Amino acid sequence: SIAQAAAVAALTGQQAFLDDWRASFASRRDKVVASLNAIPGLECRAPEGAFYVFPSMKGLLKKKTPQGKVIESCNQFSTYLLDEAHVATVAGSAFGMGGYFRISYATSQALLDEAMRRIAKACASML
């Protein structure tokens, strides 16, 4: 089948691009993790094999948004980031991990830098 031919090509084809690709993902991962860990209330461990990070936002629970809404869950926090910072994340509750959220780093460094700036600003505005 075509899927088998594609698998053979992936395993036996040109592999030289992979080193640059891995280095690019590692660089983006490290910058995102460092940026998130610099934001008070967030804590992020570096993933060992993914294209997303899964930081804790537990330090921001019970904080108030500028509009006075108390953040009681990771769902509310993800919604707050979408509404306030225009950054899309996925609440950890979708993966059985309340108090966490997921954000992909499978995009350009420029977009990630902007997203981290926006998240930091949104978190800093919470009381």
mmCIF file of C-alpha atoms in Angstrom:
data_model
loop_
_atom_site.group_PDB
_atom_site.id
_atom_site.type_symbol
_atom_site.label_atom_id
_atom_site.label_comp_id
_atom_site.label_asym_id
_atom_site.label_seq_id
_atom_site.Cartn_x
_atom_site.Cartn_y
_atom_site.Cartn_z
ATOM 1 C CA SER A 1 0.000 0.000 0.000
ATOM 2 C CA ILE A 2 1.006 3.620 -0.262
ATOM 3 C CA ALA A 3 1.433 3.828 3.537
ATOM 4 C CA GLN A 4 3.981 0.993 3.430
ATOM 5 C CA ALA A 5 5.911 2.675 0.612
ATOM 6 C CA ALA A 6 5.907 5.931 2.573
ATOM 7 C CA ALA A 7 7.205 4.151 5.682
ATOM 8 C CA VAL A 8 10.036 2.533 3.702
ATOM 9 C CA ALA A 9 10.949 5.900 2.164
ATOM 10 C CA ALA A 10 10.953 7.561 5.583
ATOM 11 C CA LEU A 11 13.259 4.905 7.016
ATOM 12 C CA THR A 12 15.639 4.564 4.057
ATOM 13 C CA GLY A 13 15.508 8.048 2.545
ATOM 14 C CA GLN A 14 17.624 11.126 3.150
ATOM 15 C CA GLN A 15 18.098 11.748 6.886
ATOM 16 C CA ALA A 16 20.585 14.661 6.883
ATOM 17 C CA PHE A 17 17.901 17.271 7.614
ATOM 18 C CA LEU A 18 17.010 15.611 10.924
ATOM 19 C CA ASP A 19 19.986 17.006 12.878
ATOM 20 C CA ASP A 20 19.049 20.600 12.001
ATOM 21 C CA TRP A 21 15.391 19.847 12.669
ATOM 22 C CA ARG A 22 16.116 18.351 16.100
ATOM 23 C CA ALA A 23 18.386 21.277 17.022
ATOM 24 C CA SER A 24 15.699 23.777 16.009
ATOM 25 C CA PHE A 25 13.051 22.042 18.127
ATOM 26 C CA ALA A 26 15.427 21.761 21.096
ATOM 27 C CA SER A 27 16.251 25.473 20.879
ATOM 28 C CA ARG A 28 12.583 26.462 20.738
ATOM 29 C CA ARG A 29 11.746 24.090 23.601
ATOM 30 C CA ASP A 30 14.509 25.495 25.794
ATOM 31 C CA LYS A 31 13.500 29.115 25.128
ATOM 32 C CA VAL A 32 9.819 28.428 25.832
ATOM 33 C CA VAL A 33 10.619 26.551 29.055
ATOM 34 C CA ALA A 34 12.908 29.365 30.244
ATOM 35 C CA SER A 35 10.321 32.012 29.346
ATOM 36 C CA LEU A 36 7.515 30.215 31.175
ATOM 37 C CA ASN A 37 9.675 29.589 34.256
ATOM 38 C CA ALA A 38 10.439 33.320 34.390
ATOM 39 C CA ILE A 39 6.720 34.090 34.834
ATOM 40 C CA PRO A 40 5.678 34.167 38.504
ATOM 41 C CA GLY A 41 2.997 31.545 39.150
ATOM 42 C CA LEU A 42 4.039 29.239 36.302
ATOM 43 C CA GLU A 43 6.391 26.269 36.522
ATOM 44 C CA CYS A 44 7.554 24.273 33.521
ATOM 45 C CA ARG A 45 9.742 21.200 33.170
ATOM 46 C CA ALA A 46 11.438 20.517 29.849
ATOM 47 C CA PRO A 47 9.773 17.665 27.963
ATOM 48 C CA GLU A 48 12.021 14.822 26.890
ATOM 49 C CA GLY A 49 10.297 13.974 23.646
ATOM 50 C CA ALA A 50 7.402 16.133 22.548
ATOM 51 C CA PHE A 51 6.599 19.251 20.544
ATOM 52 C CA TYR A 52 4.708 20.878 23.402
ATOM 53 C CA VAL A 53 5.286 21.879 27.006
ATOM 54 C CA PHE A 54 2.932 21.174 29.874
ATOM 55 C CA PRO A 55 3.474 23.883 32.509
ATOM 56 C CA SER A 56 1.786 24.118 35.872
ATOM 57 C CA MET A 57 -0.355 27.183 36.460
ATOM 58 C CA LYS A 58 -1.186 26.189 40.038
ATOM 59 C CA GLY A 59 0.606 29.283 41.335
ATOM 60 C CA LEU A 60 -2.057 31.412 39.650
ATOM 61 C CA LEU A 61 -5.099 29.630 41.053
ATOM 62 C CA LYS A 62 -7.341 31.979 43.066
ATOM 63 C CA LYS A 63 -5.789 35.023 41.352
ATOM 64 C CA LYS A 64 -8.106 37.613 39.834
ATOM 65 C CA THR A 65 -8.103 38.755 36.241
ATOM 66 C CA PRO A 66 -8.173 42.509 35.533
ATOM 67 C CA GLN A 67 -11.925 42.057 35.043
ATOM 68 C CA GLY A 68 -12.243 40.666 38.594
ATOM 69 C CA LYS A 69 -12.853 37.020 37.655
ATOM 70 C CA VAL A 70 -11.158 34.524 39.979
ATOM 71 C CA ILE A 71 -9.199 31.794 38.174
ATOM 72 C CA GLU A 72 -10.409 28.533 39.694
ATOM 73 C CA SER A 73 -9.187 26.013 37.101
ATOM 74 C CA CYS A 74 -6.849 25.395 34.201
ATOM 75 C CA ASN A 75 -9.895 25.645 31.912
ATOM 76 C CA GLN A 76 -10.538 29.181 33.099
ATOM 77 C CA PHE A 77 -6.838 30.003 32.793
ATOM 78 C CA SER A 78 -6.672 28.751 29.184
ATOM 79 C CA THR A 79 -9.784 30.769 28.365
ATOM 80 C CA TYR A 80 -8.238 33.814 30.040
ATOM 81 C CA LEU A 81 -5.062 33.451 27.936
ATOM 82 C CA LEU A 82 -7.154 33.174 24.784
ATOM 83 C CA ASP A 83 -9.342 36.168 25.628
ATOM 84 C CA GLU A 84 -6.713 38.416 27.223
ATOM 85 C CA ALA A 85 -3.461 37.452 25.470
ATOM 86 C CA HIS A 86 -4.843 35.945 22.260
ATOM 87 C CA VAL A 87 -2.724 32.839 22.831
ATOM 88 C CA ALA A 88 -4.273 29.411 22.272
ATOM 89 C CA THR A 89 -3.465 26.737 24.835
ATOM 90 C CA VAL A 90 -5.171 23.517 25.889
ATOM 91 C CA ALA A 91 -6.279 23.089 29.483
ATOM 92 C CA GLY A 92 -4.580 20.201 31.240
ATOM 93 C CA SER A 93 -7.957 18.847 32.321
ATOM 94 C CA ALA A 94 -8.369 17.605 28.730
ATOM 95 C CA PHE A 95 -5.524 15.182 29.570
ATOM 96 C CA GLY A 96 -6.587 14.447 33.152
ATOM 97 C CA MET A 97 -4.099 16.983 34.563
ATOM 98 C CA GLY A 98 -5.916 19.826 36.285
ATOM 99 C CA GLY A 99 -3.677 22.745 37.195
ATOM 100 C CA TYR A 100 -1.653 22.471 33.982
ATOM 101 C CA PHE A 101 -1.949 23.693 30.418
ATOM 102 C CA ARG A 102 -0.380 22.616 27.164
ATOM 103 C CA ILE A 103 1.259 24.858 24.590
ATOM 104 C CA SER A 104 2.939 23.730 21.381
ATOM 105 C CA TYR A 105 6.345 24.958 20.282
ATOM 106 C CA ALA A 106 5.949 23.573 16.749
ATOM 107 C CA THR A 107 5.955 27.042 15.186
ATOM 108 C CA SER A 108 8.445 29.807 14.474
ATOM 109 C CA GLN A 109 10.638 31.288 17.185
ATOM 110 C CA ALA A 110 9.214 34.729 16.402
ATOM 111 C CA LEU A 111 5.648 33.554 17.107
ATOM 112 C CA LEU A 112 6.763 31.793 20.270
ATOM 113 C CA ASP A 113 8.570 34.906 21.510
ATOM 114 C CA GLU A 114 5.411 36.942 20.973
ATOM 115 C CA ALA A 115 3.246 34.307 22.689
ATOM 116 C CA MET A 116 5.582 34.222 25.708
ATOM 117 C CA ARG A 117 5.511 38.029 25.912
ATOM 118 C CA ARG A 118 1.713 38.011 25.818
ATOM 119 C CA ILE A 119 1.412 35.245 28.425
ATOM 120 C CA ALA A 120 3.821 37.083 30.732
ATOM 121 C CA LYS A 121 1.838 40.307 30.375
ATOM 122 C CA ALA A 122 -1.499 38.540 31.009
ATOM 123 C CA CYS A 123 -0.140 36.773 34.089
ATOM 124 C CA ALA A 124 1.415 39.975 35.442
ATOM 125 C CA SER A 125 -1.958 41.720 35.216
ATOM 126 C CA MET A 126 -3.568 39.192 37.567
ATOM 127 C CA LEU A 127 -4.022 40.161 41.223
#
